[in-house]
GROMACS .gro file of C-alpha atoms in nm:
model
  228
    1UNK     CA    1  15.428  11.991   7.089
    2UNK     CA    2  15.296  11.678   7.243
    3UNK     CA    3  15.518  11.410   7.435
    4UNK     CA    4  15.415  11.113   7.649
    5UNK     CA    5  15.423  10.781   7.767
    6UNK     CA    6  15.173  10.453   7.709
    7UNK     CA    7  15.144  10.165   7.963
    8UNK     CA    8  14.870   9.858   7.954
    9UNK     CA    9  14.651   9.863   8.260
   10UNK     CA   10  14.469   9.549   8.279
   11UNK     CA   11  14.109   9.533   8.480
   12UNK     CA   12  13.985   9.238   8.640
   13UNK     CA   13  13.622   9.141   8.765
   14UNK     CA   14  13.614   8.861   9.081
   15UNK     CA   15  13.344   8.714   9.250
   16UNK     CA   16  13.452   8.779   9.536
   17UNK     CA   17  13.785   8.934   9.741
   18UNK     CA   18  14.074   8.683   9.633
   19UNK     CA   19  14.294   8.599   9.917
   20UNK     CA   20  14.672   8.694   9.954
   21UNK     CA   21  14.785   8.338   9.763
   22UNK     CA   22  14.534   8.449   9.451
   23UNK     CA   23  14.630   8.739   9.452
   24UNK     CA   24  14.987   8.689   9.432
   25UNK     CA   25  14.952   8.425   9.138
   26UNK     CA   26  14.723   8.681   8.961
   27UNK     CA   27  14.991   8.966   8.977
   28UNK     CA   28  15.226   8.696   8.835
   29UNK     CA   29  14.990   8.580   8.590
   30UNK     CA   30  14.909   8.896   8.458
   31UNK     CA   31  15.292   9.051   8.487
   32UNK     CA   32  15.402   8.974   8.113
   33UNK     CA   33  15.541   9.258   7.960
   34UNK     CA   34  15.763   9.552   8.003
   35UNK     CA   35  15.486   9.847   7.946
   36UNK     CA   36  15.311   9.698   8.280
   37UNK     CA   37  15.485   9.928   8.510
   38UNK     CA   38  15.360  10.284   8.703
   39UNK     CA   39  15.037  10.407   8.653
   40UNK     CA   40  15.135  10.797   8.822
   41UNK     CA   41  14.982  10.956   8.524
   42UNK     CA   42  15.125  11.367   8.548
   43UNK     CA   43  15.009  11.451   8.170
   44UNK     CA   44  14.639  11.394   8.027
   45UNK     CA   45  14.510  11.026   8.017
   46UNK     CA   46  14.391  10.905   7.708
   47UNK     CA   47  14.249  10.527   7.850
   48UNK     CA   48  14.220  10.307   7.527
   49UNK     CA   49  14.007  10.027   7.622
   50UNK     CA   50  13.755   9.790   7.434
   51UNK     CA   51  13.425   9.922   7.368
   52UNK     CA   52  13.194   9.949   7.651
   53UNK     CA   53  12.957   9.579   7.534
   54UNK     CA   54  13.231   9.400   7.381
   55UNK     CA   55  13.434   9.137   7.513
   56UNK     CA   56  13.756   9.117   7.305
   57UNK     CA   57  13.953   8.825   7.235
   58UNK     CA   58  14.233   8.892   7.482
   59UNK     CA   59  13.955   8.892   7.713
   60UNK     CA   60  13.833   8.569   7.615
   61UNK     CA   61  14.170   8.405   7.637
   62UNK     CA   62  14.291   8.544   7.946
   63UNK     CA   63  14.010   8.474   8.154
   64UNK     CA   64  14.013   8.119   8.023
   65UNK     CA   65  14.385   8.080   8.159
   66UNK     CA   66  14.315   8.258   8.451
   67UNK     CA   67  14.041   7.963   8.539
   68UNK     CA   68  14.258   7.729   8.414
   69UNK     CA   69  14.539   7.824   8.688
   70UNK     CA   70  14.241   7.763   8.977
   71UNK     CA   71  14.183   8.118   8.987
   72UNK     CA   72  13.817   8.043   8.973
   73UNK     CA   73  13.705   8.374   9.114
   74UNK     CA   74  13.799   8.589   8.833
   75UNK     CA   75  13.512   8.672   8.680
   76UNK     CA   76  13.667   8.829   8.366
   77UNK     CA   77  13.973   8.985   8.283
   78UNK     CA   78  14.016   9.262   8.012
   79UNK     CA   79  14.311   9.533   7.968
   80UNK     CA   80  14.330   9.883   7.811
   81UNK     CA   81  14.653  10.123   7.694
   82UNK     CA   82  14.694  10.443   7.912
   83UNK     CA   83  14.801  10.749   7.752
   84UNK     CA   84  15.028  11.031   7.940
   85UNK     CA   85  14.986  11.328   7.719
   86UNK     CA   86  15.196  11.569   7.809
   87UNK     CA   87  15.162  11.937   7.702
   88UNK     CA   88  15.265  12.316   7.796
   89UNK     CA   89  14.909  12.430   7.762
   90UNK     CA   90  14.575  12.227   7.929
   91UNK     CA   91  14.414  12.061   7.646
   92UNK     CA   92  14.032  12.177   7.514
   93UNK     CA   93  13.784  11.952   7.440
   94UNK     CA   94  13.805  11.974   7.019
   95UNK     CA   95  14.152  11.940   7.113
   96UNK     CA   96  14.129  11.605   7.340
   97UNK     CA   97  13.935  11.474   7.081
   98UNK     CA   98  14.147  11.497   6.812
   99UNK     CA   99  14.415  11.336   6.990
  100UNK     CA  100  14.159  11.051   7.089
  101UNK     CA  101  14.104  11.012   6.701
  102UNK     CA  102  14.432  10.921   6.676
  103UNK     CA  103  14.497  10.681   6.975
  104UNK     CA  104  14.214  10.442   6.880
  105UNK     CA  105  14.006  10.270   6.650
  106UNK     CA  106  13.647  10.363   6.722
  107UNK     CA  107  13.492  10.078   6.553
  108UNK     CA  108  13.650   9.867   6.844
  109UNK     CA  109  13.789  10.074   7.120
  110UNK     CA  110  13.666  10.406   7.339
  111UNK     CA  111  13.869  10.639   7.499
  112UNK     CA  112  13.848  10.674   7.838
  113UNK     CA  113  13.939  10.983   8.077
  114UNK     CA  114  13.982  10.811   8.417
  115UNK     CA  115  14.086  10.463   8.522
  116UNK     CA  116  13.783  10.475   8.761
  117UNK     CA  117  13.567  10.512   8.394
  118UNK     CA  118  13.637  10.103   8.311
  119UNK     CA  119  13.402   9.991   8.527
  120UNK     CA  120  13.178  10.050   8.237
  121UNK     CA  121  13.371   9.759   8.097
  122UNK     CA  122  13.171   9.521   8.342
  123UNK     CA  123  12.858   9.648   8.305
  124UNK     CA  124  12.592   9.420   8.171
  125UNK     CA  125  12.208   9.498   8.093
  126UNK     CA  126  11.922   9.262   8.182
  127UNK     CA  127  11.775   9.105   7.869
  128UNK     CA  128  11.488   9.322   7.781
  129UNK     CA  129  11.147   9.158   7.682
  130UNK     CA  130  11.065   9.002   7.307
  131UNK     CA  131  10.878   9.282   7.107
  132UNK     CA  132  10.635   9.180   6.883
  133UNK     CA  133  10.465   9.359   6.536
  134UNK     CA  134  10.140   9.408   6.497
  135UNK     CA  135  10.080   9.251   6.135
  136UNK     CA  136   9.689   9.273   6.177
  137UNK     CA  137   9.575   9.590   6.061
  138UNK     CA  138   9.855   9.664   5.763
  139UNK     CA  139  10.154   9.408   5.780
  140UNK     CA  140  10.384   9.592   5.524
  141UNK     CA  141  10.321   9.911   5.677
  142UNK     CA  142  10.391   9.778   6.025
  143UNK     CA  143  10.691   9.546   5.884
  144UNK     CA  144  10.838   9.849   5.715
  145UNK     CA  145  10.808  10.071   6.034
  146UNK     CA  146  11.004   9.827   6.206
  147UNK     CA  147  11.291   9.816   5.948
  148UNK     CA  148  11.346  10.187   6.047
  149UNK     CA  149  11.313  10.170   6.388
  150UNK     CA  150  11.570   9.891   6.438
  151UNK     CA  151  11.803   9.959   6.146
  152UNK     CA  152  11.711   9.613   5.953
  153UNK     CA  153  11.811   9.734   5.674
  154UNK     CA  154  11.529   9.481   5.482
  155UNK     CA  155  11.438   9.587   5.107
  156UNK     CA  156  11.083   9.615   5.017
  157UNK     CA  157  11.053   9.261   4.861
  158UNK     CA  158  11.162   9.149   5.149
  159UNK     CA  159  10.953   9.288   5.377
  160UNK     CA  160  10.653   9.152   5.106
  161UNK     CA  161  10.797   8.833   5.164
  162UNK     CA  162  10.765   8.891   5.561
  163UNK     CA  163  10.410   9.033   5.521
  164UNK     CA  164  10.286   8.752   5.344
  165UNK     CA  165  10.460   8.460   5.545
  166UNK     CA  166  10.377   8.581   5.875
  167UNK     CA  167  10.006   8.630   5.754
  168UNK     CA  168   9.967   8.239   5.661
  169UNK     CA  169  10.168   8.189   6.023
  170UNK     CA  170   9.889   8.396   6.136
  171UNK     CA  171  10.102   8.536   6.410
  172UNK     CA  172  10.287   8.855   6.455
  173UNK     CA  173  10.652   8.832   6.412
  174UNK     CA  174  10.917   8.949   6.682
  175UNK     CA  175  11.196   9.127   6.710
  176UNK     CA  176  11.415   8.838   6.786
  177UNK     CA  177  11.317   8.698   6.438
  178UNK     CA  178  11.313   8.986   6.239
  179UNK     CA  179  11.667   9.049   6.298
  180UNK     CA  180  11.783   8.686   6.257
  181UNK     CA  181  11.639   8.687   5.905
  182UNK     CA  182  11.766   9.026   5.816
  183UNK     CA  183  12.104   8.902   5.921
  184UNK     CA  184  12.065   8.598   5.754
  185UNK     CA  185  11.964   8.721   5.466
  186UNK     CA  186  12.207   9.023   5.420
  187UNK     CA  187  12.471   9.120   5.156
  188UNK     CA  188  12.759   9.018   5.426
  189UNK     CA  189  12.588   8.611   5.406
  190UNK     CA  190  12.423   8.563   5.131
  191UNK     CA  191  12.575   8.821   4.830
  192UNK     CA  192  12.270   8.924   4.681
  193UNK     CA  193  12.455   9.147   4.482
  194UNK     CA  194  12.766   9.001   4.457
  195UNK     CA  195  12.740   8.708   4.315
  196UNK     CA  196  12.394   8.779   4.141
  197UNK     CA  197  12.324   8.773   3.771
  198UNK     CA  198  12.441   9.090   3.555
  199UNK     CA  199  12.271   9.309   3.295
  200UNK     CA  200  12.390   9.583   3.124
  201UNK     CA  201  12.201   9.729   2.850
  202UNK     CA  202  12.042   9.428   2.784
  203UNK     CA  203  12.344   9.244   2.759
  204UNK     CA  204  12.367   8.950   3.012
  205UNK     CA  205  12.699   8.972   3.173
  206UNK     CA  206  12.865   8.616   3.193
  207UNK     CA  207  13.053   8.677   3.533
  208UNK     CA  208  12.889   8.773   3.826
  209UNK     CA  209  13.154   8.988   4.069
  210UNK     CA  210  13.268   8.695   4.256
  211UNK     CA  211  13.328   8.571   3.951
  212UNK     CA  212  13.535   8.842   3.841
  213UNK     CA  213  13.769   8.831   4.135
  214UNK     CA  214  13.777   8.437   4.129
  215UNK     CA  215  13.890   8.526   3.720
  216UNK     CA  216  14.203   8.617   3.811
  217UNK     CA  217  14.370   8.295   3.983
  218UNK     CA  218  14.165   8.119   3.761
  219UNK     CA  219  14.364   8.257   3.448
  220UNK     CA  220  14.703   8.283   3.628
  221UNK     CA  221  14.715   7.944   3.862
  222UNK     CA  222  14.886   8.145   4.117
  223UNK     CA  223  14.876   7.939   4.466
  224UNK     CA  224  14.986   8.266   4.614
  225UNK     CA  225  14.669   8.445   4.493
  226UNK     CA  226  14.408   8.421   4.731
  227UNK     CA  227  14.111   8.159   4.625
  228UNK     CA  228  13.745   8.307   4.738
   0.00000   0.00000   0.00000
Protein backbone atom coordinates (compact mmCIF):
# COMPACT_ATOMS: atom_id res chain seq x y z
CA UNK A 1 0.00 0.00 0.00
CA UNK A 2 1.31 3.38 -0.89
CA UNK A 3 0.25 6.76 0.90
CA UNK A 4 1.75 10.24 0.66
CA UNK A 5 1.73 13.75 0.36
CA UNK A 6 2.62 16.34 -2.79
CA UNK A 7 3.82 19.96 -2.26
CA UNK A 8 5.23 22.52 -5.15
CA UNK A 9 8.79 23.53 -4.44
CA UNK A 10 9.66 26.33 -6.58
CA UNK A 11 13.60 27.00 -7.57
CA UNK A 12 14.93 30.24 -8.31
CA UNK A 13 18.27 31.35 -10.12
CA UNK A 14 19.70 35.15 -9.00
CA UNK A 15 22.50 36.97 -10.09
CA UNK A 16 23.56 37.59 -7.22
CA UNK A 17 22.59 37.25 -3.14
CA UNK A 18 19.22 39.33 -2.90
CA UNK A 19 19.10 41.40 0.15
CA UNK A 20 16.64 40.96 3.17
CA UNK A 21 13.88 43.54 1.33
CA UNK A 22 14.11 41.10 -2.01
CA UNK A 23 13.98 38.52 -0.38
CA UNK A 24 11.03 39.17 1.60
CA UNK A 25 8.96 40.39 -1.55
CA UNK A 26 10.13 37.17 -3.34
CA UNK A 27 8.77 34.83 -0.51
CA UNK A 28 5.56 36.91 -0.91
CA UNK A 29 5.62 36.82 -4.50
CA UNK A 30 6.07 33.35 -4.82
CA UNK A 31 3.64 32.33 -1.62
CA UNK A 32 0.35 31.64 -3.74
CA UNK A 33 -1.08 28.54 -2.89
CA UNK A 34 -1.91 26.19 -0.15
CA UNK A 35 0.46 23.05 -1.28
CA UNK A 36 3.53 25.61 -0.65
CA UNK A 37 4.09 24.56 2.84
CA UNK A 38 6.94 21.97 4.60
CA UNK A 39 9.36 20.40 2.62
CA UNK A 40 10.43 17.58 5.77
CA UNK A 41 10.10 14.82 3.31
CA UNK A 42 9.99 11.27 5.83
CA UNK A 43 8.72 8.92 2.79
CA UNK A 44 10.55 8.58 -0.75
CA UNK A 45 10.74 11.81 -2.93
CA UNK A 46 9.50 11.60 -6.23
CA UNK A 47 10.69 15.51 -7.49
CA UNK A 48 8.49 16.22 -10.65
CA UNK A 49 10.13 18.99 -12.35
CA UNK A 50 10.41 20.22 -16.09
CA UNK A 51 12.79 18.51 -18.19
CA UNK A 52 16.34 19.21 -17.65
CA UNK A 53 16.70 21.94 -21.26
CA UNK A 54 13.30 23.18 -21.18
CA UNK A 55 12.02 26.26 -19.89
CA UNK A 56 8.25 25.86 -19.31
CA UNK A 57 5.72 28.41 -19.55
CA UNK A 58 5.23 28.99 -15.83
CA UNK A 59 8.78 29.69 -16.04
CA UNK A 60 8.45 32.17 -18.62
CA UNK A 61 5.68 34.01 -16.88
CA UNK A 62 6.94 34.06 -13.51
CA UNK A 63 10.21 35.31 -14.14
CA UNK A 64 8.66 38.04 -16.26
CA UNK A 65 6.58 39.22 -13.08
CA UNK A 66 9.27 38.71 -10.92
CA UNK A 67 11.30 41.54 -13.10
CA UNK A 68 8.40 43.35 -13.39
CA UNK A 69 8.12 43.78 -9.38
CA UNK A 70 12.05 45.27 -9.53
CA UNK A 71 13.27 42.01 -8.59
CA UNK A 72 15.82 42.36 -11.30
CA UNK A 73 18.22 39.82 -9.89
CA UNK A 74 16.22 36.80 -10.45
CA UNK A 75 17.64 35.21 -13.05
CA UNK A 76 14.84 32.65 -13.65
CA UNK A 77 12.32 31.13 -11.71
CA UNK A 78 10.89 27.55 -12.32
CA UNK A 79 8.92 25.12 -9.77
CA UNK A 80 8.53 21.31 -9.50
CA UNK A 81 5.83 18.90 -7.38
CA UNK A 82 7.50 16.87 -4.51
CA UNK A 83 6.32 13.52 -3.85
CA UNK A 84 6.32 11.86 -0.12
CA UNK A 85 5.89 8.23 -0.86
CA UNK A 86 5.33 6.54 1.95
CA UNK A 87 5.67 2.73 2.28
CA UNK A 88 6.24 -0.29 4.92
CA UNK A 89 8.98 -1.74 2.80
CA UNK A 90 12.14 0.53 1.09
CA UNK A 91 11.29 0.80 -2.45
CA UNK A 92 13.63 -1.07 -5.41
CA UNK A 93 14.62 0.50 -8.29
CA UNK A 94 11.92 -1.35 -10.95
CA UNK A 95 9.78 -0.41 -8.20
CA UNK A 96 10.66 3.54 -7.97
CA UNK A 97 10.30 3.55 -11.45
CA UNK A 98 7.07 2.44 -11.84
CA UNK A 99 5.79 4.82 -9.47
CA UNK A 100 7.78 7.63 -11.44
CA UNK A 101 5.74 6.40 -14.57
CA UNK A 102 2.89 7.38 -12.95
CA UNK A 103 3.74 10.81 -11.34
CA UNK A 104 4.84 12.40 -14.64
CA UNK A 105 4.66 12.91 -18.15
CA UNK A 106 8.03 12.07 -19.63
CA UNK A 107 7.60 13.89 -22.78
CA UNK A 108 7.75 17.10 -20.51
CA UNK A 109 8.81 16.41 -17.01
CA UNK A 110 11.76 14.14 -15.14
CA UNK A 111 11.66 12.81 -11.93
CA UNK A 112 13.98 13.81 -9.64
CA UNK A 113 15.38 12.01 -6.34
CA UNK A 114 16.78 14.96 -4.35
CA UNK A 115 15.92 18.65 -4.19
CA UNK A 116 19.73 19.26 -4.45
CA UNK A 117 19.20 17.29 -8.21
CA UNK A 118 17.33 20.75 -9.76
CA UNK A 119 20.22 22.46 -10.18
CA UNK A 120 20.27 20.59 -13.40
CA UNK A 121 17.35 22.85 -14.13
CA UNK A 122 19.89 25.85 -14.57
CA UNK A 123 22.31 24.30 -16.39
CA UNK A 124 23.06 25.65 -19.81
CA UNK A 125 25.67 24.34 -22.53
CA UNK A 126 27.92 26.63 -24.58
CA UNK A 127 26.80 26.71 -28.21
CA UNK A 128 28.90 24.15 -29.90
CA UNK A 129 30.56 25.01 -33.34
CA UNK A 130 28.56 24.88 -36.96
CA UNK A 131 29.33 21.38 -38.55
CA UNK A 132 29.61 21.24 -42.00
CA UNK A 133 29.14 18.09 -44.83
CA UNK A 134 31.49 17.24 -47.01
CA UNK A 135 29.41 17.19 -50.41
CA UNK A 136 32.69 16.86 -52.56
CA UNK A 137 33.49 13.41 -52.98
CA UNK A 138 29.68 11.77 -52.95
CA UNK A 139 26.98 14.40 -51.81
CA UNK A 140 24.02 11.87 -51.44
CA UNK A 141 26.10 9.52 -49.69
CA UNK A 142 27.42 12.17 -47.33
CA UNK A 143 23.79 13.96 -47.18
CA UNK A 144 22.25 10.63 -46.32
CA UNK A 145 24.89 9.85 -43.57
CA UNK A 146 23.96 12.91 -41.98
CA UNK A 147 20.16 12.21 -41.95
CA UNK A 148 21.11 9.25 -39.61
CA UNK A 149 23.41 10.73 -37.56
CA UNK A 150 21.19 13.68 -36.54
CA UNK A 151 17.76 12.07 -36.80
CA UNK A 152 16.57 14.40 -39.92
CA UNK A 153 14.34 12.26 -40.76
CA UNK A 154 14.80 13.60 -44.77
CA UNK A 155 13.42 11.07 -47.54
CA UNK A 156 15.64 10.18 -50.34
CA UNK A 157 14.18 12.77 -52.84
CA UNK A 158 14.89 15.03 -50.55
CA UNK A 159 18.17 14.51 -49.86
CA UNK A 160 18.52 14.44 -54.10
CA UNK A 161 17.12 17.70 -53.91
CA UNK A 162 19.93 18.73 -51.19
CA UNK A 163 22.67 17.00 -53.25
CA UNK A 164 21.97 18.77 -56.24
CA UNK A 165 21.28 22.37 -54.78
CA UNK A 166 24.18 22.51 -52.64
CA UNK A 167 26.37 21.30 -55.67
CA UNK A 168 25.30 24.47 -57.92
CA UNK A 169 25.89 26.53 -54.33
CA UNK A 170 29.13 24.86 -54.63
CA UNK A 171 29.47 24.84 -50.90
CA UNK A 172 28.98 22.24 -48.29
CA UNK A 173 25.89 22.56 -46.32
CA UNK A 174 25.75 22.76 -42.37
CA UNK A 175 24.16 21.46 -39.77
CA UNK A 176 22.37 24.57 -38.85
CA UNK A 177 20.69 24.39 -42.35
CA UNK A 178 20.09 20.97 -42.72
CA UNK A 179 17.88 20.89 -39.83
CA UNK A 180 16.00 24.14 -40.63
CA UNK A 181 14.95 22.62 -43.96
CA UNK A 182 14.12 19.27 -42.56
CA UNK A 183 11.93 21.07 -40.11
CA UNK A 184 10.59 23.16 -42.57
CA UNK A 185 9.84 20.81 -44.75
CA UNK A 186 8.32 18.05 -42.45
CA UNK A 187 4.88 16.32 -42.21
CA UNK A 188 4.14 18.54 -38.88
CA UNK A 189 4.49 22.05 -41.53
CA UNK A 190 3.97 21.27 -44.64
CA UNK A 191 1.48 17.83 -44.82
CA UNK A 192 3.11 16.07 -47.43
CA UNK A 193 0.93 13.38 -46.82
CA UNK A 194 -1.89 14.86 -45.51
CA UNK A 195 -3.16 16.95 -47.67
CA UNK A 196 -1.45 15.34 -50.83
CA UNK A 197 -3.20 13.87 -53.83
CA UNK A 198 -4.77 10.21 -53.44
CA UNK A 199 -4.62 7.04 -55.54
CA UNK A 200 -6.02 3.95 -54.99
CA UNK A 201 -5.96 1.37 -57.56
CA UNK A 202 -5.76 3.74 -60.08
CA UNK A 203 -8.59 5.56 -58.95
CA UNK A 204 -7.82 9.27 -58.11
CA UNK A 205 -9.32 9.96 -54.81
CA UNK A 206 -11.19 13.42 -54.85
CA UNK A 207 -10.42 14.36 -51.11
CA UNK A 208 -7.17 14.52 -49.83
CA UNK A 209 -7.26 13.73 -45.72
CA UNK A 210 -7.58 17.23 -44.74
CA UNK A 211 -10.16 17.20 -46.87
CA UNK A 212 -11.86 14.44 -45.34
CA UNK A 213 -11.87 15.89 -41.87
CA UNK A 214 -12.78 19.48 -43.24
CA UNK A 215 -15.96 17.12 -45.00
CA UNK A 216 -17.61 16.88 -42.05
CA UNK A 217 -18.48 20.65 -40.93
CA UNK A 218 -18.63 21.21 -44.37
CA UNK A 219 -21.79 18.86 -44.75
CA UNK A 220 -23.23 19.60 -41.26
CA UNK A 221 -22.57 23.64 -40.77
CA UNK A 222 -21.90 22.94 -37.23
CA UNK A 223 -20.10 26.20 -35.63
CA UNK A 224 -19.38 23.89 -32.77
CA UNK A 225 -17.33 21.53 -35.01
CA UNK A 226 -13.93 22.49 -35.14
CA UNK A 227 -12.85 24.24 -38.68
CA UNK A 228 -9.06 23.06 -39.74
Amino acid sequence: MLRGSCSSITFVRTSREPSADELARLQALLTYEETQGSHDFSGTLFLVTPRAGTISPWSSKASDIAHNCGLTMVERVERGVAYDVQTTASLTTAERGAIAVLLHDRMTEMVLADTQDAIVLFSEAEPAPLRYVDISDDASAALAKANTDWGLALSPDEIDYLAENYAELQRNPTDVELMMFAQANSEHCRHKIFNADWIIDGKEQPKSLFAMIRNTPQLVNNVNVLKI
